[in-house]
mmCIF file of C-alpha atoms in Angstrom:
data_model
loop_
_atom_site.group_PDB
_atom_site.id
_atom_site.type_symbol
_atom_site.label_atom_id
_atom_site.label_comp_id
_atom_site.label_asym_id
_atom_site.label_seq_id
_atom_site.Cartn_x
_atom_site.Cartn_y
_atom_site.Cartn_z
ATOM 1 C CA MET A 1 -53.551 -98.223 -30.216
ATOM 2 C CA ARG A 2 -53.193 -100.817 -32.842
ATOM 3 C CA LYS A 3 -55.031 -104.062 -32.499
ATOM 4 C CA GLY A 4 -53.420 -106.891 -30.584
ATOM 5 C CA PHE A 5 -50.566 -106.954 -28.144
ATOM 6 C CA ILE A 6 -48.449 -103.887 -28.206
ATOM 7 C CA PHE A 7 -45.275 -102.513 -26.717
ATOM 8 C CA GLY A 8 -46.988 -99.482 -25.763
ATOM 9 C CA ILE A 9 -49.820 -97.445 -26.779
ATOM 10 C CA VAL A 10 -49.138 -96.460 -30.354
ATOM 11 C CA SER A 11 -47.916 -92.870 -30.345
ATOM 12 C CA ILE A 12 -44.793 -90.823 -30.772
ATOM 13 C CA TRP A 13 -44.480 -90.687 -27.021
ATOM 14 C CA VAL A 14 -45.030 -93.848 -25.277
ATOM 15 C CA PHE A 15 -46.110 -97.083 -26.769
ATOM 16 C CA VAL A 16 -45.150 -98.497 -30.150
ATOM 17 C CA ALA A 17 -46.911 -101.450 -31.821
ATOM 18 C CA VAL A 18 -45.159 -104.833 -31.696
ATOM 19 C CA LEU A 19 -44.963 -108.569 -31.246
ATOM 20 C CA ALA A 20 -43.489 -110.555 -34.051
ATOM 21 C CA GLY A 21 -42.132 -113.790 -35.645
ATOM 22 C CA CYS A 22 -38.918 -115.672 -35.989
ATOM 23 C CA SER A 23 -36.199 -113.171 -36.774
ATOM 24 C CA PRO A 24 -35.717 -109.427 -36.423
ATOM 25 C CA GLN A 25 -35.989 -107.216 -39.458
ATOM 26 C CA SER A 26 -32.954 -105.524 -40.958
ATOM 27 C CA SER A 27 -33.783 -102.582 -38.706
ATOM 28 C CA VAL A 28 -32.331 -104.346 -35.672
ATOM 29 C CA GLN A 29 -29.795 -102.030 -34.024
ATOM 30 C CA PRO A 30 -27.150 -103.372 -31.634
ATOM 31 C CA ALA A 31 -27.159 -100.729 -28.923
ATOM 32 C CA SER A 32 -23.580 -101.264 -27.893
ATOM 33 C CA THR A 33 -22.134 -101.010 -31.413
ATOM 34 C CA GLU A 34 -23.938 -99.157 -34.195
ATOM 35 C CA LYS A 35 -26.159 -97.179 -31.830
ATOM 36 C CA GLY A 36 -23.334 -96.221 -29.528
ATOM 37 C CA GLU A 37 -21.110 -95.151 -32.420
ATOM 38 C CA THR A 38 -23.738 -92.805 -33.794
ATOM 39 C CA GLN A 39 -24.536 -91.289 -30.407
ATOM 40 C CA GLN A 40 -21.268 -90.960 -28.563
ATOM 41 C CA GLU A 41 -19.794 -87.884 -30.198
ATOM 42 C CA ASN A 42 -21.133 -84.457 -29.358
ATOM 43 C CA ALA A 43 -20.445 -81.235 -31.208
ATOM 44 C CA SER A 44 -16.983 -80.885 -29.673
ATOM 45 C CA GLY A 45 -16.038 -84.493 -30.505
ATOM 46 C CA ASN A 46 -16.211 -85.588 -26.865
ATOM 47 C CA THR A 47 -18.189 -88.488 -25.465
ATOM 48 C CA PRO A 48 -21.281 -87.521 -23.429
ATOM 49 C CA LYS A 49 -21.302 -88.641 -19.817
ATOM 50 C CA GLU A 50 -24.260 -90.990 -20.359
ATOM 51 C CA SER A 51 -22.519 -92.942 -23.116
ATOM 52 C CA SER A 52 -19.991 -94.662 -20.867
ATOM 53 C CA PRO A 53 -20.270 -96.524 -17.549
ATOM 54 C CA THR A 54 -20.010 -94.433 -14.429
ATOM 55 C CA LYS A 55 -17.223 -95.211 -11.965
ATOM 56 C CA GLU A 56 -19.698 -96.986 -9.720
ATOM 57 C CA ALA A 57 -21.165 -98.940 -12.630
ATOM 58 C CA SER A 58 -17.720 -100.036 -13.793
ATOM 59 C CA SER A 59 -16.627 -101.356 -10.425
ATOM 60 C CA GLY A 60 -19.942 -102.670 -9.139
ATOM 61 C CA ALA A 61 -21.765 -101.554 -6.013
ATOM 62 C CA GLN A 62 -21.157 -103.202 -2.647
ATOM 63 C CA GLY A 63 -23.355 -106.284 -2.277
ATOM 64 C CA ASP A 64 -24.074 -106.339 -6.006
ATOM 65 C CA LEU A 65 -23.755 -109.395 -8.223
ATOM 66 C CA PRO A 66 -20.394 -109.802 -9.976
ATOM 67 C CA PRO A 67 -20.152 -109.430 -13.762
ATOM 68 C CA LEU A 68 -20.699 -112.496 -15.926
ATOM 69 C CA GLU A 69 -17.485 -114.365 -16.683
ATOM 70 C CA GLU A 70 -18.296 -114.339 -20.411
ATOM 71 C CA PRO A 71 -20.026 -111.564 -22.370
ATOM 72 C CA ALA A 72 -23.734 -112.184 -22.966
ATOM 73 C CA LYS A 73 -26.021 -110.584 -25.533
ATOM 74 C CA VAL A 74 -29.593 -109.690 -24.591
ATOM 75 C CA VAL A 75 -32.015 -108.808 -27.390
ATOM 76 C CA ILE A 76 -34.727 -106.320 -26.428
ATOM 77 C CA ALA A 77 -37.696 -105.757 -28.725
ATOM 78 C CA GLU A 78 -38.088 -102.013 -28.360
ATOM 79 C CA ASP A 79 -38.128 -99.156 -30.846
ATOM 80 C CA GLY A 80 -38.372 -95.806 -29.168
ATOM 81 C CA ALA A 81 -41.309 -96.083 -26.769
ATOM 82 C CA ALA A 82 -40.813 -93.747 -23.819
ATOM 83 C CA SER A 83 -41.910 -96.502 -21.454
ATOM 84 C CA GLY A 84 -38.592 -98.185 -22.300
ATOM 85 C CA ALA A 85 -36.764 -95.583 -20.194
ATOM 86 C CA GLY A 86 -35.267 -98.222 -17.905
ATOM 87 C CA PHE A 87 -33.651 -99.975 -20.874
ATOM 88 C CA TYR A 88 -32.308 -96.761 -22.391
ATOM 89 C CA ILE A 89 -30.864 -95.283 -19.207
ATOM 90 C CA ALA A 90 -29.259 -98.587 -18.192
ATOM 91 C CA ASP A 91 -27.758 -98.917 -21.665
ATOM 92 C CA SER A 92 -26.503 -95.341 -21.890
ATOM 93 C CA ARG A 93 -25.051 -95.228 -18.375
ATOM 94 C CA GLY A 94 -23.299 -98.567 -18.605
ATOM 95 C CA TYR A 95 -25.391 -100.504 -16.099
ATOM 96 C CA PHE A 96 -25.687 -103.449 -18.492
ATOM 97 C CA LYS A 97 -21.973 -103.327 -19.268
ATOM 98 C CA GLN A 98 -21.329 -103.475 -15.534
ATOM 99 C CA TYR A 99 -22.546 -107.073 -15.701
ATOM 100 C CA ASN A 100 -20.814 -107.886 -19.025
ATOM 101 C CA ILE A 101 -24.150 -107.711 -20.870
ATOM 102 C CA GLU A 102 -24.362 -106.394 -24.429
ATOM 103 C CA ILE A 103 -27.738 -105.007 -25.475
ATOM 104 C CA GLU A 104 -29.226 -105.274 -28.945
ATOM 105 C CA PHE A 105 -32.464 -103.443 -29.714
ATOM 106 C CA ALA A 106 -34.653 -105.150 -32.311
ATOM 107 C CA THR A 107 -37.701 -103.806 -34.099
ATOM 108 C CA PHE A 108 -40.484 -105.922 -35.586
ATOM 109 C CA SER A 109 -43.246 -104.957 -37.959
ATOM 110 C CA ASN A 110 -46.195 -106.467 -36.094
ATOM 111 C CA SER A 111 -47.371 -108.546 -33.171
ATOM 112 C CA ASP A 112 -47.937 -111.674 -35.244
ATOM 113 C CA GLU A 113 -44.170 -111.941 -35.782
ATOM 114 C CA MET A 114 -42.852 -110.752 -32.431
ATOM 115 C CA LEU A 115 -44.662 -112.895 -29.904
ATOM 116 C CA PRO A 116 -43.522 -116.295 -31.242
ATOM 117 C CA ALA A 117 -39.941 -114.947 -31.432
ATOM 118 C CA LEU A 118 -40.127 -113.983 -27.782
ATOM 119 C CA ALA A 119 -41.601 -117.341 -26.781
ATOM 120 C CA ALA A 120 -38.888 -119.176 -28.733
ATOM 121 C CA GLY A 121 -36.102 -117.214 -27.076
ATOM 122 C CA GLN A 122 -34.974 -115.473 -30.259
ATOM 123 C CA VAL A 123 -35.869 -112.263 -28.430
ATOM 124 C CA ASP A 124 -35.118 -112.159 -24.712
ATOM 125 C CA VAL A 125 -37.129 -109.176 -23.490
ATOM 126 C CA ALA A 126 -39.982 -107.022 -24.807
ATOM 127 C CA GLY A 127 -42.596 -104.650 -23.496
ATOM 128 C CA GLY A 128 -46.337 -104.679 -23.904
ATOM 129 C CA VAL A 129 -49.797 -103.952 -22.644
ATOM 130 C CA SER A 130 -52.645 -106.366 -22.152
ATOM 131 C CA SER A 131 -55.157 -107.088 -24.856
ATOM 132 C CA ALA A 132 -57.524 -109.916 -25.586
ATOM 133 C CA SER A 133 -55.317 -111.120 -28.436
ATOM 134 C CA PHE A 134 -52.286 -111.232 -26.139
ATOM 135 C CA PHE A 135 -54.058 -113.416 -23.615
ATOM 136 C CA ASN A 136 -55.442 -115.528 -26.445
ATOM 137 C CA SER A 137 -51.885 -116.141 -27.638
ATOM 138 C CA ILE A 138 -50.895 -117.363 -24.175
ATOM 139 C CA ALA A 139 -54.029 -119.523 -23.950
ATOM 140 C CA GLN A 140 -53.073 -121.109 -27.261
ATOM 141 C CA GLY A 141 -49.606 -122.076 -26.042
ATOM 142 C CA ILE A 142 -47.365 -119.048 -26.665
ATOM 143 C CA ASP A 143 -45.303 -118.991 -23.484
ATOM 144 C CA VAL A 144 -44.104 -115.569 -22.327
ATOM 145 C CA LYS A 145 -43.638 -114.169 -18.845
ATOM 146 C CA MET A 146 -44.715 -110.798 -17.439
ATOM 147 C CA ILE A 147 -41.814 -109.877 -15.146
ATOM 148 C CA ALA A 148 -41.847 -106.157 -14.206
ATOM 149 C CA ASP A 149 -43.630 -102.834 -14.512
ATOM 150 C CA LYS A 150 -43.211 -100.901 -17.747
ATOM 151 C CA GLY A 151 -45.929 -98.301 -17.410
ATOM 152 C CA HIS A 152 -48.623 -97.071 -15.068
ATOM 153 C CA ASN A 153 -50.308 -93.735 -14.381
ATOM 154 C CA VAL A 154 -48.997 -91.513 -11.602
ATOM 155 C CA LYS A 155 -51.735 -90.169 -9.321
ATOM 156 C CA GLY A 156 -52.970 -86.823 -10.614
ATOM 157 C CA LYS A 157 -50.456 -86.870 -13.484
ATOM 158 C CA SER A 158 -51.672 -89.620 -15.784
ATOM 159 C CA TYR A 159 -49.858 -89.796 -19.092
ATOM 160 C CA PHE A 160 -52.854 -91.691 -20.546
ATOM 161 C CA SER A 161 -56.049 -89.860 -19.672
ATOM 162 C CA PHE A 162 -59.207 -88.161 -20.942
ATOM 163 C CA VAL A 163 -59.275 -84.737 -22.538
ATOM 164 C CA VAL A 164 -62.321 -82.621 -23.348
ATOM 165 C CA ARG A 165 -62.754 -80.291 -26.296
ATOM 166 C CA LYS A 166 -61.844 -76.775 -25.184
ATOM 167 C CA ASP A 167 -65.190 -75.216 -26.126
ATOM 168 C CA LEU A 168 -67.034 -77.900 -24.102
ATOM 169 C CA GLN A 169 -64.934 -77.457 -20.965
ATOM 170 C CA ASP A 170 -67.722 -75.618 -19.104
ATOM 171 C CA GLU A 171 -70.399 -78.071 -20.260
ATOM 172 C CA ILE A 172 -68.610 -81.351 -19.434
ATOM 173 C CA LYS A 173 -67.520 -80.993 -15.823
ATOM 174 C CA ASP A 174 -68.279 -84.411 -14.336
ATOM 175 C CA TYR A 175 -67.932 -87.995 -15.537
ATOM 176 C CA LYS A 176 -71.727 -88.272 -15.653
ATOM 177 C CA ASP A 177 -71.611 -85.592 -18.366
ATOM 178 C CA PHE A 178 -70.079 -88.203 -20.702
ATOM 179 C CA LYS A 179 -73.637 -89.274 -21.454
ATOM 180 C CA GLY A 180 -74.520 -88.719 -25.092
ATOM 181 C CA LYS A 181 -71.025 -87.530 -26.014
ATOM 182 C CA ARG A 182 -68.729 -88.754 -28.788
ATOM 183 C CA ILE A 183 -65.587 -90.184 -27.189
ATOM 184 C CA ALA A 184 -62.525 -91.233 -29.191
ATOM 185 C CA VAL A 185 -60.678 -94.350 -28.009
ATOM 186 C CA SER A 186 -57.754 -95.880 -29.860
ATOM 187 C CA THR A 187 -58.385 -99.636 -29.500
ATOM 188 C CA LYS A 188 -61.096 -102.159 -28.701
ATOM 189 C CA ASN A 189 -60.466 -105.250 -26.556
ATOM 190 C CA ALA A 190 -57.317 -103.730 -25.072
ATOM 191 C CA ILE A 191 -56.358 -101.543 -22.123
ATOM 192 C CA ASP A 192 -57.846 -98.453 -23.843
ATOM 193 C CA GLU A 193 -61.333 -99.917 -23.861
ATOM 194 C CA VAL A 194 -60.880 -101.244 -20.321
ATOM 195 C CA ILE A 195 -60.154 -97.702 -19.095
ATOM 196 C CA TYR A 196 -63.106 -96.320 -21.085
ATOM 197 C CA ALA A 197 -65.435 -98.927 -19.542
ATOM 198 C CA ARG A 198 -64.158 -98.172 -16.044
ATOM 199 C CA ALA A 199 -64.743 -94.444 -16.575
ATOM 200 C CA MET A 200 -68.326 -95.096 -17.658
ATOM 201 C CA GLU A 201 -68.915 -97.361 -14.672
ATOM 202 C CA HIS A 202 -67.456 -94.685 -12.391
ATOM 203 C CA ALA A 203 -69.939 -92.217 -13.896
ATOM 204 C CA GLY A 204 -72.841 -94.566 -13.214
ATOM 205 C CA LEU A 205 -73.403 -94.919 -16.965
ATOM 206 C CA ARG A 206 -73.640 -97.833 -19.343
ATOM 207 C CA GLU A 207 -70.995 -98.035 -22.031
ATOM 208 C CA GLN A 208 -73.659 -97.498 -24.680
ATOM 209 C CA ASP A 209 -74.727 -94.233 -23.017
ATOM 210 C CA ALA A 210 -71.914 -92.512 -24.936
ATOM 211 C CA GLU A 211 -70.753 -92.985 -28.520
ATOM 212 C CA PHE A 212 -67.508 -94.976 -28.657
ATOM 213 C CA VAL A 213 -65.500 -93.623 -31.608
ATOM 214 C CA LEU A 214 -62.685 -95.970 -32.614
ATOM 215 C CA MET A 215 -59.723 -93.801 -33.653
ATOM 216 C CA PRO A 216 -56.368 -95.664 -33.701
ATOM 217 C CA ASP A 217 -54.192 -92.600 -34.389
ATOM 218 C CA PHE A 218 -53.711 -90.301 -31.397
ATOM 219 C CA ALA A 219 -52.606 -87.422 -33.611
ATOM 220 C CA ASN A 220 -55.906 -87.695 -35.499
ATOM 221 C CA MET A 221 -57.733 -87.151 -32.234
ATOM 222 C CA LEU A 222 -56.331 -83.614 -32.161
ATOM 223 C CA ALA A 223 -57.621 -82.966 -35.676
ATOM 224 C CA ALA A 224 -61.003 -84.457 -34.761
ATOM 225 C CA MET A 225 -61.184 -82.122 -31.766
ATOM 226 C CA GLN A 226 -60.448 -79.139 -33.993
ATOM 227 C CA SER A 227 -63.163 -80.147 -36.479
ATOM 228 C CA LYS A 228 -65.576 -80.760 -33.568
ATOM 229 C CA SER A 229 -66.289 -84.315 -34.734
ATOM 230 C CA ILE A 230 -65.551 -85.676 -31.237
ATOM 231 C CA ASP A 231 -66.240 -84.266 -27.782
ATOM 232 C CA LEU A 232 -63.729 -86.154 -25.644
ATOM 233 C CA ALA A 233 -60.784 -88.470 -26.188
ATOM 234 C CA LEU A 234 -58.777 -90.968 -24.205
ATOM 235 C CA GLN A 235 -55.484 -89.349 -25.165
ATOM 236 C CA ILE A 236 -51.795 -89.910 -24.471
ATOM 237 C CA GLU A 237 -48.689 -87.796 -23.993
ATOM 238 C CA PRO A 238 -47.190 -85.836 -25.645
ATOM 239 C CA PHE A 239 -50.479 -85.122 -27.407
ATOM 240 C CA ILE A 240 -52.161 -84.238 -24.108
ATOM 241 C CA ALA A 241 -49.602 -81.506 -23.498
ATOM 242 C CA LYS A 242 -49.604 -80.408 -27.148
ATOM 243 C CA GLY A 243 -53.385 -80.080 -27.363
ATOM 244 C CA THR A 244 -53.535 -78.250 -24.042
ATOM 245 C CA GLU A 245 -50.829 -75.786 -25.094
ATOM 246 C CA GLU A 246 -52.609 -75.117 -28.399
ATOM 247 C CA ALA A 247 -56.008 -74.685 -26.662
ATOM 248 C CA ILE A 248 -57.511 -77.591 -28.635
ATOM 249 C CA HIS A 249 -58.556 -79.515 -25.553
ATOM 250 C CA ALA A 250 -58.284 -79.452 -21.766
ATOM 251 C CA ARG A 251 -57.458 -82.238 -19.374
ATOM 252 C CA PHE A 252 -60.548 -83.870 -17.920
ATOM 253 C CA GLY A 253 -59.908 -85.143 -14.409
ATOM 254 C CA ASP A 254 -57.340 -87.896 -14.211
ATOM 255 C CA THR A 255 -57.409 -91.621 -14.961
ATOM 256 C CA THR A 256 -56.399 -92.352 -11.378
ATOM 257 C CA ASP A 257 -59.758 -90.850 -10.283
ATOM 258 C CA PHE A 258 -61.470 -94.122 -11.165
ATOM 259 C CA THR A 259 -58.679 -96.702 -11.751
ATOM 260 C CA PRO A 260 -55.701 -95.772 -9.560
ATOM 261 C CA ASN A 261 -53.859 -99.065 -9.975
ATOM 262 C CA ALA A 262 -54.193 -99.745 -13.695
ATOM 263 C CA GLN A 263 -51.286 -101.769 -15.069
ATOM 264 C CA ILE A 264 -50.807 -100.348 -18.542
ATOM 265 C CA ALA A 265 -47.541 -101.920 -19.703
ATOM 266 C CA MET A 266 -45.298 -104.763 -18.572
ATOM 267 C CA VAL A 267 -41.806 -106.040 -19.260
ATOM 268 C CA LEU A 268 -42.045 -109.447 -20.928
ATOM 269 C CA ALA A 269 -39.412 -112.167 -20.985
ATOM 270 C CA SER A 270 -38.751 -115.335 -22.893
ATOM 271 C CA PRO A 271 -39.170 -118.500 -20.814
ATOM 272 C CA LYS A 272 -35.671 -119.540 -21.937
ATOM 273 C CA PHE A 273 -34.295 -116.261 -20.604
ATOM 274 C CA MET A 274 -35.951 -116.940 -17.258
ATOM 275 C CA THR A 275 -34.635 -120.487 -16.902
ATOM 276 C CA GLU A 276 -31.717 -121.413 -19.169
ATOM 277 C CA ARG A 277 -30.110 -117.934 -18.878
ATOM 278 C CA ARG A 278 -31.086 -117.173 -15.303
ATOM 279 C CA ASP A 279 -27.695 -115.703 -14.362
ATOM 280 C CA VAL A 280 -28.001 -113.238 -17.254
ATOM 281 C CA ALA A 281 -31.637 -112.467 -16.462
ATOM 282 C CA GLU A 282 -30.880 -111.631 -12.833
ATOM 283 C CA ARG A 283 -28.197 -109.155 -13.833
ATOM 284 C CA PHE A 284 -30.393 -107.722 -16.561
ATOM 285 C CA MET A 285 -33.083 -106.940 -14.001
ATOM 286 C CA LEU A 286 -30.568 -105.281 -11.680
ATOM 287 C CA ALA A 287 -29.439 -102.994 -14.501
ATOM 288 C CA TYR A 288 -33.035 -102.274 -15.530
ATOM 289 C CA LEU A 289 -34.023 -101.233 -12.016
ATOM 290 C CA LYS A 290 -30.946 -99.033 -11.723
ATOM 291 C CA GLY A 291 -32.099 -97.248 -14.857
ATOM 292 C CA ILE A 292 -35.648 -96.915 -13.516
ATOM 293 C CA ARG A 293 -34.340 -95.505 -10.254
ATOM 294 C CA ASP A 294 -32.357 -92.841 -12.101
ATOM 295 C CA TYR A 295 -35.569 -92.017 -13.980
ATOM 296 C CA ASN A 296 -37.536 -91.669 -10.734
ATOM 297 C CA ASP A 297 -34.803 -89.587 -9.138
ATOM 298 C CA ALA A 298 -35.039 -87.205 -12.089
ATOM 299 C CA PHE A 299 -38.775 -87.026 -12.745
ATOM 300 C CA VAL A 300 -40.406 -87.952 -9.426
ATOM 301 C CA LYS A 301 -38.074 -86.987 -6.601
ATOM 302 C CA GLY A 302 -36.387 -84.153 -8.446
ATOM 303 C CA THR A 303 -33.075 -85.112 -6.854
ATOM 304 C CA GLY A 304 -31.340 -86.718 -9.820
ATOM 305 C CA ASP A 305 -29.662 -85.597 -13.001
ATOM 306 C CA LYS A 306 -32.832 -84.598 -14.841
ATOM 307 C CA ALA A 307 -31.005 -82.888 -17.697
ATOM 308 C CA GLY A 308 -28.888 -86.003 -18.219
ATOM 309 C CA VAL A 309 -31.906 -88.311 -18.175
ATOM 310 C CA ILE A 310 -33.772 -86.080 -20.628
ATOM 311 C CA ARG A 311 -30.710 -86.114 -22.862
ATOM 312 C CA ILE A 312 -30.803 -89.929 -22.900
ATOM 313 C CA MET A 313 -34.538 -89.969 -23.593
ATOM 314 C CA THR A 314 -34.178 -87.625 -26.547
ATOM 315 C CA GLU A 315 -31.457 -89.927 -27.945
ATOM 316 C CA TYR A 316 -33.388 -93.165 -27.662
ATOM 317 C CA THR A 317 -37.051 -92.168 -28.080
ATOM 318 C CA LEU A 318 -39.031 -90.445 -30.801
ATOM 319 C CA LEU A 319 -39.662 -87.403 -28.603
ATOM 320 C CA LYS A 320 -36.586 -85.347 -29.522
ATOM 321 C CA ASP A 321 -37.419 -81.946 -28.018
ATOM 322 C CA PRO A 322 -35.869 -81.581 -24.522
ATOM 323 C CA ALA A 323 -38.352 -78.803 -23.680
ATOM 324 C CA ALA A 324 -41.269 -81.187 -24.297
ATOM 325 C CA TRP A 325 -39.976 -83.473 -21.549
ATOM 326 C CA GLU A 326 -40.443 -80.602 -19.109
ATOM 327 C CA LYS A 327 -44.127 -80.243 -20.063
ATOM 328 C CA VAL A 328 -45.487 -83.765 -20.353
ATOM 329 C CA ASP A 329 -46.689 -86.014 -17.572
ATOM 330 C CA VAL A 330 -44.267 -88.899 -17.802
ATOM 331 C CA THR A 331 -44.946 -92.624 -17.680
ATOM 332 C CA GLY A 332 -44.992 -94.066 -14.182
ATOM 333 C CA LEU A 333 -42.272 -96.708 -13.762
ATOM 334 C CA ASP A 334 -41.982 -98.534 -10.470
ATOM 335 C CA PRO A 335 -38.397 -98.325 -9.123
ATOM 336 C CA ASN A 336 -38.860 -101.714 -7.475
ATOM 337 C CA GLY A 337 -40.263 -103.245 -10.664
ATOM 338 C CA ARG A 338 -43.584 -104.106 -9.058
ATOM 339 C CA MET A 339 -46.672 -104.591 -11.196
ATOM 340 C CA PHE A 340 -50.320 -104.260 -10.204
ATOM 341 C CA VAL A 341 -50.856 -108.005 -10.574
ATOM 342 C CA ASP A 342 -54.460 -107.846 -9.345
ATOM 343 C CA ASP A 343 -55.234 -105.406 -12.142
ATOM 344 C CA ILE A 344 -53.649 -107.652 -14.776
ATOM 345 C CA LYS A 345 -56.008 -110.372 -13.537
ATOM 346 C CA ALA A 346 -58.972 -107.958 -13.588
ATOM 347 C CA GLN A 347 -58.213 -106.967 -17.189
ATOM 348 C CA TYR A 348 -57.979 -110.608 -18.225
ATOM 349 C CA GLU A 349 -61.336 -111.359 -16.548
ATOM 350 C CA TRP A 350 -62.899 -108.344 -18.277
ATOM 351 C CA TYR A 351 -61.893 -109.698 -21.688
ATOM 352 C CA GLN A 352 -63.212 -113.104 -20.659
ATOM 353 C CA SER A 353 -66.548 -111.618 -19.620
ATOM 354 C CA ARG A 354 -66.962 -110.248 -23.133
ATOM 355 C CA GLY A 355 -66.208 -113.548 -24.791
ATOM 356 C CA ALA A 356 -62.942 -112.180 -26.210
ATOM 357 C CA ILE A 357 -60.733 -114.941 -24.739
ATOM 358 C CA ASP A 358 -60.698 -118.387 -26.333
ATOM 359 C CA GLY A 359 -59.236 -120.679 -23.684
ATOM 360 C CA ASP A 360 -57.771 -120.175 -20.223
ATOM 361 C CA VAL A 361 -54.602 -118.522 -18.984
ATOM 362 C CA ASP A 362 -52.902 -119.553 -15.753
ATOM 363 C CA LEU A 363 -51.774 -116.118 -14.563
ATOM 364 C CA SER A 364 -49.791 -117.666 -11.730
ATOM 365 C CA LYS A 365 -47.470 -119.005 -14.442
ATOM 366 C CA ALA A 366 -47.701 -116.097 -16.876
ATOM 367 C CA VAL A 367 -46.753 -113.543 -14.207
ATOM 368 C CA ASP A 368 -43.310 -114.117 -12.689
ATOM 369 C CA THR A 369 -42.110 -111.491 -10.200
ATOM 370 C CA SER A 370 -39.095 -113.464 -8.975
ATOM 371 C CA LEU A 371 -36.432 -111.498 -10.893
ATOM 372 C CA ALA A 372 -37.640 -108.133 -9.642
ATOM 373 C CA GLU A 373 -37.958 -109.455 -6.102
ATOM 374 C CA LYS A 374 -34.388 -110.754 -6.100
ATOM 375 C CA ALA A 375 -33.093 -107.483 -7.580
ATOM 376 C CA VAL A 376 -34.774 -105.520 -4.776
ATOM 377 C CA GLN A 377 -33.243 -107.847 -2.194
ATOM 378 C CA ILE A 378 -29.827 -106.973 -3.619
ATOM 379 C CA LEU A 379 -30.366 -103.255 -4.283
ATOM 380 C CA GLY A 380 -32.660 -102.561 -1.358
ATOM 381 C CA GLU A 381 -36.103 -100.952 -1.471
ATOM 382 C CA TYR A 382 -36.449 -97.635 -3.266
ATOM 383 C CA ASN A 383 -38.696 -95.288 -1.344
#
């Protein structure tokens, strides 16, 4: 992971670095215009099913909110992270259009530019994980809201978990065997280091009982495994699946063994979006949860259009191989939008305990679950 607040954990698969300034770069792509035009024609010249609203999406479901009277644009800071599945599916299947919402995806070069843009309302929605620098930004007056889940580990199928070098698989069998080993972790003072610290505590070890090897590039962890310069790594998909398939490493347990309710990524919103554009925000959340529910139908329940969802994911994300989506453990995304709020608080307190936070954050104001709660009242619980 890169330093600071990030959309996701920096990798081809799931989190991409972010949080930026006053205006999007020239790489901003309006999803409903340029992006749609480049994606809507298949080899036969026809429009794929996912590119246009479904019949239900066009007419609105019973008990749903009506479309906005005037079209509204919503700018999402997102650039191909797989944890943005809810945005992509809702965009591709017309759930945003159902409410007369036009989506524009914006990319920013770094977190120093993105976060003020979000706070100022120049960006409406973004995604990110906790870090000390993120909470410091809030403590210093940058006002953003955490509004819904955008990434957690699924029990026994964590997409962000430890791997052990293949030749050490028989030697390192228990968490206590981490002692004295070289362990690659992508970021300090962020969720990566929190998970590392929790693993060491679970093992009954001190953090200094192993060698923490800071390695921001997940792909480099594979090379380091091959050269035997590290013993274990806190790795992410699709590199977990890739390294396993190539016999470079093996999965070691599962992150949910010691931190089952870790909140890894959250949907963020501008305070202006939450107040001055509340009617738009409510409909945005409905569309987002519809996308997440399609995702869960496909990947969790196995009852949905998995091939169609994979097709959307290969269009919008950097993981372009449909076969890879059948092998990786996917990001957990709560179909009711619920976050592990207690864990967000625990992460914040962990940074505080290390002297990494300068100031105080009122999490009761920074976390706002009201949009997701209202959307679930309208859509009903997903079980």
